[in-house]
XYZ file of C-alpha atoms in Angstrom:
692
model
C -0.129 -0.241 -0.217
C 1.086 3.295 -0.406
C 1.589 5.952 2.162
C -1.265 7.766 2.982
C -1.983 11.500 3.876
C -1.387 11.589 7.655
C 2.157 11.245 6.965
C 3.957 14.900 7.819
C 6.993 16.637 6.532
C 9.929 14.303 7.357
C 12.252 17.280 7.049
C 15.073 17.958 4.469
C 15.830 15.516 2.362
C 18.579 12.753 2.967
C 22.023 12.934 1.307
C 22.396 11.117 -2.082
C 23.291 7.224 -1.424
C 25.842 6.149 -4.117
C 25.979 2.653 -3.179
C 21.878 2.532 -3.941
C 22.618 4.117 -7.572
C 24.904 1.380 -7.989
C 23.123 -0.916 -7.449
C 20.238 0.055 -9.460
C 22.360 -0.496 -12.240
C 23.887 -3.346 -11.992
C 20.207 -5.180 -11.864
C 19.666 -2.912 -14.968
C 22.291 -4.428 -16.655
C 21.266 -8.063 -15.389
C 17.341 -7.137 -16.526
C 18.622 -6.487 -20.564
C 20.852 -9.629 -20.624
C 17.671 -11.678 -19.346
C 15.106 -9.612 -20.572
C 13.472 -6.553 -19.105
C 10.305 -7.314 -16.878
C 7.041 -5.020 -17.332
C 8.158 -2.764 -19.930
C 6.107 -0.621 -21.689
C 7.618 0.189 -25.570
C 6.677 3.427 -27.112
C 4.075 2.872 -29.764
C 3.617 6.153 -32.203
C 0.212 7.250 -31.280
C -0.495 4.303 -28.341
C 1.295 6.707 -25.491
C 1.054 9.928 -25.473
C 3.710 11.235 -23.006
C 2.885 14.849 -20.758
C 5.061 16.874 -20.804
C 6.467 19.960 -18.623
C 9.131 22.450 -18.645
C 12.239 22.125 -16.785
C 12.396 24.074 -14.098
C 16.268 25.617 -12.970
C 17.838 27.619 -10.406
C 20.296 29.301 -10.961
C 21.243 27.640 -13.839
C 20.901 23.820 -12.482
C 18.109 21.077 -13.653
C 15.506 21.117 -11.365
C 13.384 17.838 -11.567
C 9.850 17.441 -10.378
C 9.407 14.448 -8.350
C 5.187 15.307 -8.617
C 5.727 14.116 -12.659
C 3.217 11.252 -13.440
C 3.307 9.426 -16.710
C -0.247 9.459 -17.790
C -1.078 6.852 -20.637
C -3.744 8.171 -23.213
C -6.230 6.144 -25.358
C -7.389 7.619 -28.056
C -7.604 11.080 -25.670
C -8.708 9.762 -22.199
C -7.418 8.209 -19.244
C -9.319 4.849 -18.319
C -10.799 4.549 -14.659
C -8.078 1.800 -13.656
C -5.444 4.461 -14.531
C -7.105 7.191 -12.280
C -7.331 4.361 -9.914
C -3.317 3.099 -9.913
C -2.338 6.847 -10.055
C -4.254 7.934 -6.966
C -2.368 4.810 -4.758
C 0.635 5.776 -5.773
C 3.045 7.696 -3.758
C 4.776 10.253 -4.780
C 8.442 9.401 -5.371
C 11.044 12.470 -5.390
C 14.311 12.709 -7.418
C 17.542 14.149 -6.451
C 18.705 16.865 -8.239
C 21.931 15.745 -9.521
C 24.077 18.791 -10.995
C 24.889 18.198 -14.478
C 29.032 19.630 -14.850
C 29.958 17.066 -12.535
C 28.144 14.036 -13.207
C 29.882 11.008 -14.790
C 28.885 8.530 -17.040
C 27.847 5.827 -14.893
C 25.822 9.244 -12.785
C 24.193 10.148 -15.558
C 22.914 6.744 -17.252
C 20.442 6.790 -14.435
C 19.080 10.883 -14.645
C 15.184 10.547 -14.836
C 13.520 11.301 -18.041
C 10.706 13.222 -18.038
C 8.422 10.268 -17.498
C 11.284 8.013 -15.898
C 14.242 6.258 -15.639
C 15.576 5.822 -19.597
C 17.805 3.102 -19.993
C 20.486 3.595 -21.726
C 21.766 -0.466 -21.705
C 18.919 -1.251 -23.441
C 16.640 0.333 -26.435
C 17.057 4.231 -27.285
C 13.037 3.818 -26.815
C 12.213 2.303 -23.861
C 11.355 3.873 -20.622
C 10.545 2.824 -17.123
C 8.050 4.141 -14.967
C 7.987 4.811 -11.230
C 5.351 2.155 -10.481
C 7.900 -0.483 -12.118
C 10.820 0.761 -10.575
C 9.296 0.427 -7.185
C 7.868 -2.755 -8.045
C 11.422 -4.039 -9.834
C 12.895 -2.965 -6.410
C 10.537 -3.999 -3.584
C 7.598 -6.585 -5.215
C 8.689 -8.208 -7.738
C 12.515 -9.080 -6.421
C 13.745 -12.891 -5.827
C 14.905 -11.825 -2.616
C 12.686 -13.239 -0.055
C 13.608 -10.231 2.867
C 11.653 -7.009 2.963
C 14.760 -4.396 3.308
C 13.285 -1.353 5.746
C 16.331 0.036 6.059
C 16.467 0.934 1.991
C 12.285 2.238 2.568
C 13.408 4.535 5.273
C 15.961 6.603 3.184
C 12.881 7.353 0.789
C 11.240 10.541 1.316
C 7.893 10.916 1.360
C 5.858 13.756 0.809
C 1.690 14.002 1.509
C -0.229 15.227 -1.736
C -1.229 18.355 -0.599
C 1.991 20.079 -0.583
C 2.872 22.528 -2.692
C 5.484 21.969 -4.952
C 7.913 24.773 -4.539
C 8.248 22.818 -0.962
C 8.757 19.660 -1.847
C 11.382 20.634 -5.146
C 13.833 21.965 -2.661
C 17.465 20.676 -4.077
C 19.943 19.008 -2.296
C 23.540 21.363 -2.142
C 26.380 21.567 -0.842
C 25.490 24.414 1.309
C 22.554 22.734 2.712
C 24.895 19.355 3.579
C 27.369 22.410 5.387
C 23.906 23.852 6.824
C 23.070 20.674 8.338
C 26.120 19.240 9.158
C 26.208 22.684 11.787
C 23.061 21.727 13.123
C 24.225 18.704 13.686
C 26.874 19.477 15.605
C 25.628 22.869 17.461
C 22.631 19.857 18.815
C 25.608 17.489 19.839
C 27.301 19.991 21.398
C 24.178 21.414 23.946
C 22.952 18.204 24.328
C 27.023 17.280 25.706
C 26.568 20.426 27.731
C 23.000 19.539 29.204
C 24.479 16.542 30.043
C 27.498 17.578 31.578
C 25.490 20.419 33.754
C 23.094 17.605 35.082
C 26.605 15.928 36.709
C 27.792 19.328 38.380
C 24.485 19.211 39.753
C 24.000 15.726 41.388
C 27.753 16.072 42.658
C 27.470 19.036 44.196
C 24.347 18.027 45.904
C 25.443 14.964 46.353
C 28.379 17.397 48.034
C 25.579 19.158 50.310
C 23.705 16.528 50.804
C 25.055 13.561 52.104
C 29.188 14.084 51.492
C 30.279 15.133 55.011
C 34.319 14.666 55.257
C 35.122 12.716 58.518
C 37.619 14.534 60.319
C 38.173 14.486 64.181
C 39.177 11.285 65.544
C 36.978 8.819 67.075
C 37.659 8.676 70.685
C 40.908 6.867 70.117
C 43.122 5.458 72.980
C 46.413 7.552 73.960
C 48.309 4.546 73.304
C 47.569 4.731 69.549
C 48.172 8.559 70.175
C 51.382 7.922 71.250
C 52.456 5.599 68.342
C 50.843 8.007 65.871
C 52.725 11.154 66.990
C 56.267 9.332 67.536
C 55.889 8.674 63.271
C 56.744 10.991 61.015
C 53.121 12.810 60.033
C 52.013 12.034 56.523
C 52.159 15.616 54.103
C 49.530 14.765 51.226
C 47.104 13.582 54.515
C 47.153 16.537 56.641
C 47.029 19.142 53.383
C 43.808 16.941 52.551
C 42.657 17.215 55.571
C 43.305 20.932 56.211
C 41.733 21.410 52.864
C 38.707 19.507 54.447
C 38.540 21.144 57.401
C 38.656 24.722 56.282
C 35.587 23.870 53.585
C 34.043 22.439 56.689
C 34.191 25.833 59.051
C 32.958 27.873 55.869
C 29.611 26.267 55.633
C 29.830 24.844 59.071
C 25.956 24.086 59.867
C 25.899 21.693 55.993
C 29.164 20.242 56.197
C 29.628 20.119 60.141
C 29.252 16.090 61.707
C 26.409 15.218 64.022
C 27.804 16.436 68.020
C 30.619 18.210 67.008
C 31.409 21.915 68.018
C 33.505 24.640 65.956
C 35.887 25.017 68.098
C 37.075 21.088 67.782
C 37.312 21.925 64.365
C 39.484 25.113 65.035
C 41.582 22.630 67.035
C 42.336 20.701 64.814
C 43.096 22.715 62.014
C 45.148 24.529 64.449
C 47.411 21.337 65.056
C 47.910 20.353 61.732
C 49.513 23.720 60.517
C 51.489 23.529 63.298
C 52.438 19.480 61.887
C 52.017 20.777 58.160
C 54.185 24.842 58.006
C 55.920 24.233 62.133
C 54.622 27.074 63.812
C 54.397 26.943 67.306
C 50.625 26.476 68.626
C 51.466 29.819 70.473
C 52.072 31.453 67.255
C 49.607 30.037 65.231
C 46.989 30.599 67.325
C 47.463 34.453 67.492
C 47.898 34.415 63.283
C 44.884 32.697 62.432
C 42.617 35.073 64.955
C 43.122 37.663 62.982
C 41.747 36.014 59.503
C 38.363 34.371 58.308
C 39.331 30.169 58.473
C 40.266 30.530 54.796
C 41.962 33.686 54.622
C 44.501 31.924 57.465
C 45.164 29.149 55.113
C 46.407 32.081 52.439
C 48.453 33.590 54.063
C 49.996 31.047 55.671
C 50.112 29.201 52.350
C 51.837 32.320 51.287
C 54.436 32.568 54.096
C 56.103 29.558 52.353
C 56.534 31.457 48.647
C 59.581 33.700 49.183
C 58.351 37.114 48.182
C 59.333 39.009 44.095
C 62.553 40.608 44.661
C 62.561 44.286 43.806
C 65.331 46.653 43.576
C 64.198 50.901 43.960
C 65.712 53.095 40.898
C 67.534 55.528 43.105
C 66.567 58.925 40.837
C 69.387 60.933 42.043
C 71.466 58.803 39.943
C 68.960 58.356 36.634
C 65.579 57.169 35.747
C 63.815 53.729 36.064
C 63.541 53.897 32.506
C 67.143 54.347 31.494
C 67.989 51.913 34.616
C 65.700 48.687 32.831
C 67.113 49.222 29.511
C 70.815 48.752 31.023
C 69.963 46.214 33.238
C 67.798 44.325 30.196
C 70.851 44.769 28.441
C 72.654 42.619 30.733
C 70.644 39.562 31.004
C 67.898 40.637 33.713
C 64.169 39.576 33.395
C 62.098 43.029 34.872
C 59.047 44.785 34.664
C 58.016 47.652 36.934
C 56.415 46.369 40.247
C 53.214 48.087 40.070
C 51.098 51.670 38.920
C 51.399 52.522 42.874
C 55.499 52.770 42.508
C 57.392 55.368 40.440
C 60.862 53.842 41.202
C 60.146 50.161 41.929
C 61.630 47.330 39.051
C 60.336 43.708 40.177
C 63.078 41.646 38.786
C 62.476 38.043 37.582
C 65.268 36.509 36.606
C 69.138 37.262 35.923
C 72.079 36.208 34.644
C 73.820 37.746 36.678
C 74.711 39.219 40.305
C 72.001 41.787 40.824
C 74.584 43.248 43.696
C 77.797 43.160 41.667
C 76.394 44.926 38.706
C 78.207 47.943 37.531
C 74.669 50.000 38.065
C 74.891 48.846 41.479
C 78.289 50.105 42.504
C 77.439 53.622 40.709
C 74.622 54.200 43.123
C 71.644 53.343 40.705
C 69.659 51.170 41.946
C 68.935 49.471 45.458
C 67.439 46.132 47.415
C 64.906 46.921 48.825
C 61.573 45.256 48.975
C 58.543 46.840 47.841
C 57.208 47.087 51.408
C 59.615 49.018 51.802
C 58.997 51.984 50.084
C 55.337 52.124 51.595
C 56.545 54.393 55.196
C 58.056 56.776 52.944
C 55.113 57.122 50.320
C 53.205 57.599 53.411
C 55.552 60.226 54.881
C 55.377 62.136 52.027
C 59.007 64.145 52.222
C 59.023 67.656 51.173
C 61.937 70.034 49.681
C 63.952 71.836 52.326
C 62.757 70.156 55.255
C 64.234 68.647 58.829
C 63.660 64.641 59.220
C 63.777 62.018 62.006
C 63.952 58.848 60.938
C 64.364 56.876 63.955
C 65.259 53.427 63.088
C 67.315 53.826 60.128
C 69.735 51.366 59.319
C 70.525 49.967 56.674
C 69.460 53.160 54.850
C 67.058 51.864 52.348
C 64.264 54.394 53.607
C 66.612 57.186 54.565
C 68.043 57.229 51.116
C 64.373 57.401 49.326
C 63.630 59.747 51.397
C 66.520 61.739 50.500
C 65.695 61.238 46.865
C 62.270 62.926 47.054
C 63.552 65.718 48.620
C 66.386 66.563 45.822
C 69.261 66.266 48.630
C 68.130 69.290 50.228
C 67.190 69.928 53.652
C 68.429 67.857 56.574
C 67.717 64.452 57.524
C 68.616 63.243 60.680
C 69.475 59.267 60.463
C 69.553 57.382 63.213
C 70.066 53.819 64.549
C 71.110 52.432 68.341
C 72.894 50.053 66.624
C 76.989 51.050 65.711
C 77.634 48.085 63.958
C 74.303 48.583 61.413
C 75.115 52.082 61.459
C 77.974 51.252 59.285
C 75.568 49.711 56.484
C 73.964 52.671 56.657
C 76.935 55.084 56.280
C 77.860 52.786 52.802
C 74.504 53.081 51.276
C 74.381 56.359 51.998
C 77.810 57.186 49.849
C 77.081 54.758 47.471
C 73.677 56.060 46.533
C 74.820 59.742 46.501
C 72.663 61.422 49.768
C 74.260 64.674 50.330
C 71.861 66.512 53.584
C 71.716 62.817 55.930
C 73.498 63.045 59.318
C 74.102 59.707 61.020
C 73.868 59.656 64.526
C 74.011 56.976 67.481
C 71.499 56.834 69.917
C 68.856 55.487 71.653
C 65.765 56.437 69.544
C 63.784 57.024 72.946
C 66.105 59.917 73.901
C 65.921 62.365 70.983
C 63.601 64.664 72.738
C 66.219 65.691 74.945
C 68.974 65.066 72.052
C 67.439 67.520 69.847
C 63.578 68.200 68.366
C 61.633 70.177 66.199
C 61.587 67.952 63.216
C 59.024 68.441 60.303
C 58.710 64.898 59.969
C 59.265 61.714 61.975
C 59.375 58.404 60.455
C 59.245 55.559 63.316
C 59.923 52.075 61.546
C 60.037 50.214 64.583
C 61.471 46.921 65.925
C 59.061 44.132 66.159
C 58.179 40.617 65.458
C 58.832 40.286 61.698
C 55.581 37.850 61.723
C 55.238 39.594 57.913
C 57.914 38.485 56.719
C 58.275 34.769 58.211
C 58.904 33.998 54.481
C 62.476 35.520 54.359
C 62.952 34.685 58.170
C 61.416 31.144 59.031
C 63.071 30.793 62.546
C 60.210 33.319 63.657
C 58.124 30.403 63.240
C 59.204 28.838 66.655
C 61.649 31.604 68.307
C 58.508 34.103 69.182
C 57.225 33.539 72.899
C 54.572 35.491 74.846
C 57.218 37.134 76.672
C 58.106 38.945 72.965
C 54.717 39.970 72.254
C 55.221 41.528 76.257
C 58.452 43.374 75.681
C 58.330 44.732 72.308
C 54.845 46.428 72.349
C 56.756 48.319 75.048
C 58.934 49.583 73.910
C 57.325 50.164 70.496
C 54.823 52.750 72.721
C 58.480 54.478 74.100
C 59.549 55.082 70.395
C 56.051 56.371 69.796
C 55.985 58.961 71.977
C 59.106 60.234 71.771
C 59.027 60.491 68.259
C 55.908 62.334 68.239
C 57.745 64.654 70.550
C 60.254 65.910 68.679
C 57.785 66.510 66.325
C 56.942 70.252 65.838
C 53.435 71.138 65.414
C 54.095 74.376 64.469
C 55.647 73.281 60.881
C 54.045 74.839 58.334
C 54.028 71.837 55.949
C 54.561 69.247 58.375
C 53.857 67.798 61.884
C 53.934 64.513 60.314
C 54.494 60.902 62.268
C 54.575 57.768 60.796
C 54.699 54.819 62.283
C 54.763 51.608 60.800
C 56.121 47.858 61.341
C 56.744 44.771 59.290
C 54.626 42.705 61.943
C 50.715 41.743 61.312
C 49.786 41.039 65.286
C 47.265 43.334 66.468
C 49.539 44.216 70.158
C 52.239 45.518 67.891
C 50.526 47.199 65.644
C 46.642 49.248 66.669
C 47.378 48.768 70.204
C 50.252 51.142 69.908
C 48.724 53.449 68.166
C 46.212 54.168 70.583
C 47.969 54.286 73.163
C 49.700 56.550 71.986
C 46.549 58.575 71.278
C 45.325 57.881 74.502
C 48.793 59.400 76.159
C 49.048 62.190 73.587
C 45.387 64.352 72.893
C 47.557 66.217 70.735
C 47.760 63.891 67.729
C 45.099 62.580 65.442
C 45.148 60.152 63.160
C 45.038 61.193 59.314
C 44.906 59.070 55.694
C 47.850 57.950 54.799
C 47.511 58.410 51.181
C 48.553 54.901 50.332
C 45.723 53.429 47.082
C 46.013 49.884 48.556
C 45.756 48.048 51.134
C 43.579 46.670 54.059
C 42.143 49.447 56.281
C 42.931 48.735 60.710
C 40.962 47.089 63.106
C 38.362 49.437 64.656
C 37.603 46.155 66.503
C 39.394 42.967 67.757
C 38.415 40.035 70.257
C 36.178 42.083 72.675
C 38.677 45.243 72.204
C 37.368 48.428 70.897
C 39.667 50.891 68.675
C 39.556 54.503 67.827
C 37.317 54.753 64.714
C 39.920 56.720 62.904
C 41.960 53.447 63.279
C 40.252 52.452 59.757
C 42.556 55.008 58.352
C 45.756 52.925 58.962
C 46.722 50.181 56.318
C 47.589 46.273 56.762
C 49.381 44.566 53.768
C 49.305 40.573 53.480
C 51.479 38.669 51.588
C 48.325 36.645 50.266
C 46.789 39.921 48.924
C 48.968 41.969 47.724
C 52.383 39.304 47.234
C 54.143 42.015 49.540
C 55.526 41.697 52.922
C 53.322 41.950 55.818
C 53.434 45.560 56.860
C 51.448 47.737 59.063
C 51.213 51.765 58.381
C 50.051 54.618 60.035
C 50.116 58.569 59.711
C 49.550 60.757 62.779
C 49.325 64.611 62.637
C 50.300 66.683 65.659
C 47.963 69.231 66.561
C 49.473 71.486 69.374
C 52.505 71.456 71.523
C 53.115 68.394 74.075
C 52.995 69.077 78.072
C 56.153 69.373 79.952
C 54.382 67.035 82.434
C 54.179 64.096 79.795
C 57.609 64.572 78.635
C 59.471 64.348 81.924
C 56.512 61.140 82.057
C 58.408 59.962 79.571
C 61.853 60.690 80.466
C 61.138 58.824 84.094
C 59.370 56.439 82.093
C 62.875 55.748 79.882
C 64.892 55.358 82.622
C 62.587 52.610 84.862
C 62.462 50.525 81.564
C 65.619 50.860 80.319
C 67.090 48.878 83.561
C 63.440 46.666 83.108
C 64.652 45.814 79.432
C 68.263 45.497 80.389
C 67.154 42.239 83.501
C 64.553 41.005 80.661
C 67.349 41.060 77.929
C 66.565 42.986 75.393
C 67.995 45.886 74.063
C 66.885 48.945 72.640
C 66.446 47.759 69.136
C 64.647 44.803 69.797
C 66.851 42.205 69.603
C 68.520 39.845 72.319
C 71.981 41.280 74.024
C 74.734 39.008 72.993
C 76.418 36.389 75.038
C 79.491 35.441 75.887
C 81.329 38.723 74.252
C 83.909 39.772 77.552
C 85.273 42.179 74.697
C 82.493 44.191 74.092
C 83.232 47.869 73.885
C 81.524 49.744 76.329
C 80.497 52.662 74.164
C 77.357 50.284 72.698
C 76.016 50.224 75.347
C 73.986 53.556 76.633
C 73.288 54.804 79.591
C 75.322 56.170 83.117
C 79.071 55.510 83.381
C 80.332 52.888 85.684
C 81.460 55.463 88.268
C 83.185 53.380 90.843
C 84.845 51.262 87.528
C 85.670 54.347 85.171
C 87.968 55.649 88.767
C 89.897 52.813 88.567
C 90.785 53.279 84.831
C 91.774 56.673 84.519
C 93.455 56.902 87.694
C 95.830 54.346 85.767
C 95.659 55.729 82.292
C 97.036 59.070 84.017
C 99.679 57.475 85.708
C 100.975 55.617 82.417
C 100.789 58.919 80.740
C 103.396 60.762 83.804
C 105.681 57.453 83.186
C 105.395 58.339 79.641
C 106.993 61.537 79.865
C 109.048 60.656 82.423
C 107.666 61.861 85.539
C 107.383 60.049 88.896
C 104.022 59.450 89.480
C 104.460 58.932 92.803
C 105.598 62.442 93.339
C 103.653 65.205 95.588
C 103.536 67.610 92.825
C 102.421 65.070 90.223
C 99.109 67.124 89.849
C 100.799 70.866 89.820
C 103.326 69.998 86.586
C 101.284 70.960 83.318
C 98.936 68.312 84.289
C 95.644 70.098 84.788
C 93.969 68.170 81.555
C 93.810 65.378 83.534
C 92.949 67.133 86.742
C 90.204 68.981 85.490
C 89.103 64.893 83.391
C 88.950 63.559 87.078
C 86.985 66.497 88.623
C 84.304 65.905 86.160
C 83.953 62.592 86.124
C 83.528 63.100 90.402
C 81.244 66.159 89.327
C 79.030 63.135 87.280
C 79.436 60.633 89.891
C 78.922 62.169 92.832
C 79.991 61.059 96.032
C 81.690 57.783 93.419
C 83.854 59.875 92.142
C 84.779 62.406 95.023
C 87.328 59.024 96.109
C 88.906 59.506 92.255
C 91.211 62.512 93.549
C 94.098 61.427 95.860
C 95.317 63.190 98.785
C 98.903 64.584 98.857
């Protein structure tokens, strides 16, 4: 039976099956040899063909599959023929380009009324009905080939001729192929999205990582502690614990508290990164759990090598070109600095190039630029750098001042002051004065500065990547003594500033630490002790604002103007920068109390084994020069040395030190020195005078 009218349009026609065409050709060749079945010979006057003009599209022949061979006898069509035509399905023929068809393909080109055979008589034609009969009904094969019929594209009779006559061209093939590819990609993307959603739902609902131990006995715990830790297991457990703490309500185990997970995380951090439990907890409390993990991870990676261009001798562009010619790979450190260069790779030692020896640059951490940028020194000002060694910040200040004004570069450690002097000479700084004082004495030594920079000695928790020993050698005692020293230094810096300066009156306090005890608490103490100072904006374009509250402690609202810098956020050393402005004079009572507290704390620092620069004193150094220590002389001991020196000088000149008149023979200078010592030492110095 033919296809009924219920069949709908099946879409674009299928591709031309070349194998089917060759099969038809072989069958036709065999039929020509043994005799064709069901042939209709064209007899003059018996069969009259209906002809229609051949439609062309762009010069290509477009065949009409709805053409029918209607045999007319005496000009009329029989009733049986009408029934056969009504029941006969329409066959859509494939359009073949005449220009690129081969001889075999041309043999199968349909005529106006059917297929014309080339291997038989020239006047023989085969109708569509006979072709279908030969192909399916009258074939000798007992197997019905449904696949061949499936590829036949059927159209309903009521469909317009224009829709049914679509050709299969190269453009159609390409478009259909592209559409099929897009459909497959969309299906694959939807399937992947479903899988991801299912996995996410599984993690949320059922994947609760098992992290905490289920009450193991003490023997098993002791045995496990004696073994080397599995770093891969620790890493995965830290990651899982951080994930649980981020979404504790959904991922935590039943009956477990947040404190248990936090304790386990701190324990794993101590084992994996090598921190002491005290310092690990102190640093962990500064951040959320995920950010704390990023901070600990960043401390395991060294910070980039950065050099600062000395604008007194060269420009950054010229320096960069010179170093690139020597095989150095570098780029600007960032938009926030006009003199910094970050070095990625160097074929020559950066500390031995001709440019370095000529003072064109200095190796300096990027974080050390920030305090000087916040200080913003102006030309022709008097500036004090209270802890100047090794000279990176001092020389940067001189470069910004263009060698004008005056800089007092002070450092309490004489050995470090030598490196400071070397860098000042190498970089061509001419407006600096190097001095060696305890910075807490500066209000008495000299004052009236326009600006003061205090990069205070600290615990170094921001430079752990540079000094890993900080992980274990800092104890609770250090975080008590160091903040005490920092508070004294900051008060001395405030008292050394001239509040009436036309261009200044600023103090910048900075540390290379990230703990609150050394930063916000020290600034808060200074604001309480010196009500004539105010926190002002640092002028830095990036950084995290300081803490206004921390673990129940409340700080001044202006603390948000301070800036914190973390290695995991900005890839620089951990740093704290604050800027204060002095708006009024310091009272004499406050200065006197500061002097008294300084004297009292000197003795306490000596007993606790800490020096004014925050470093522990050298042990077993019997030959240490007494000039390296600050404070009053030991008059009882000095008297003996002075007396011995005077007698030695007398013997060298040929005089008898035991003579009764040895003090009156032109030795008034030695007598005056002894009198000065006696005057400064009180009753101890009186015994230094020798009776006649």
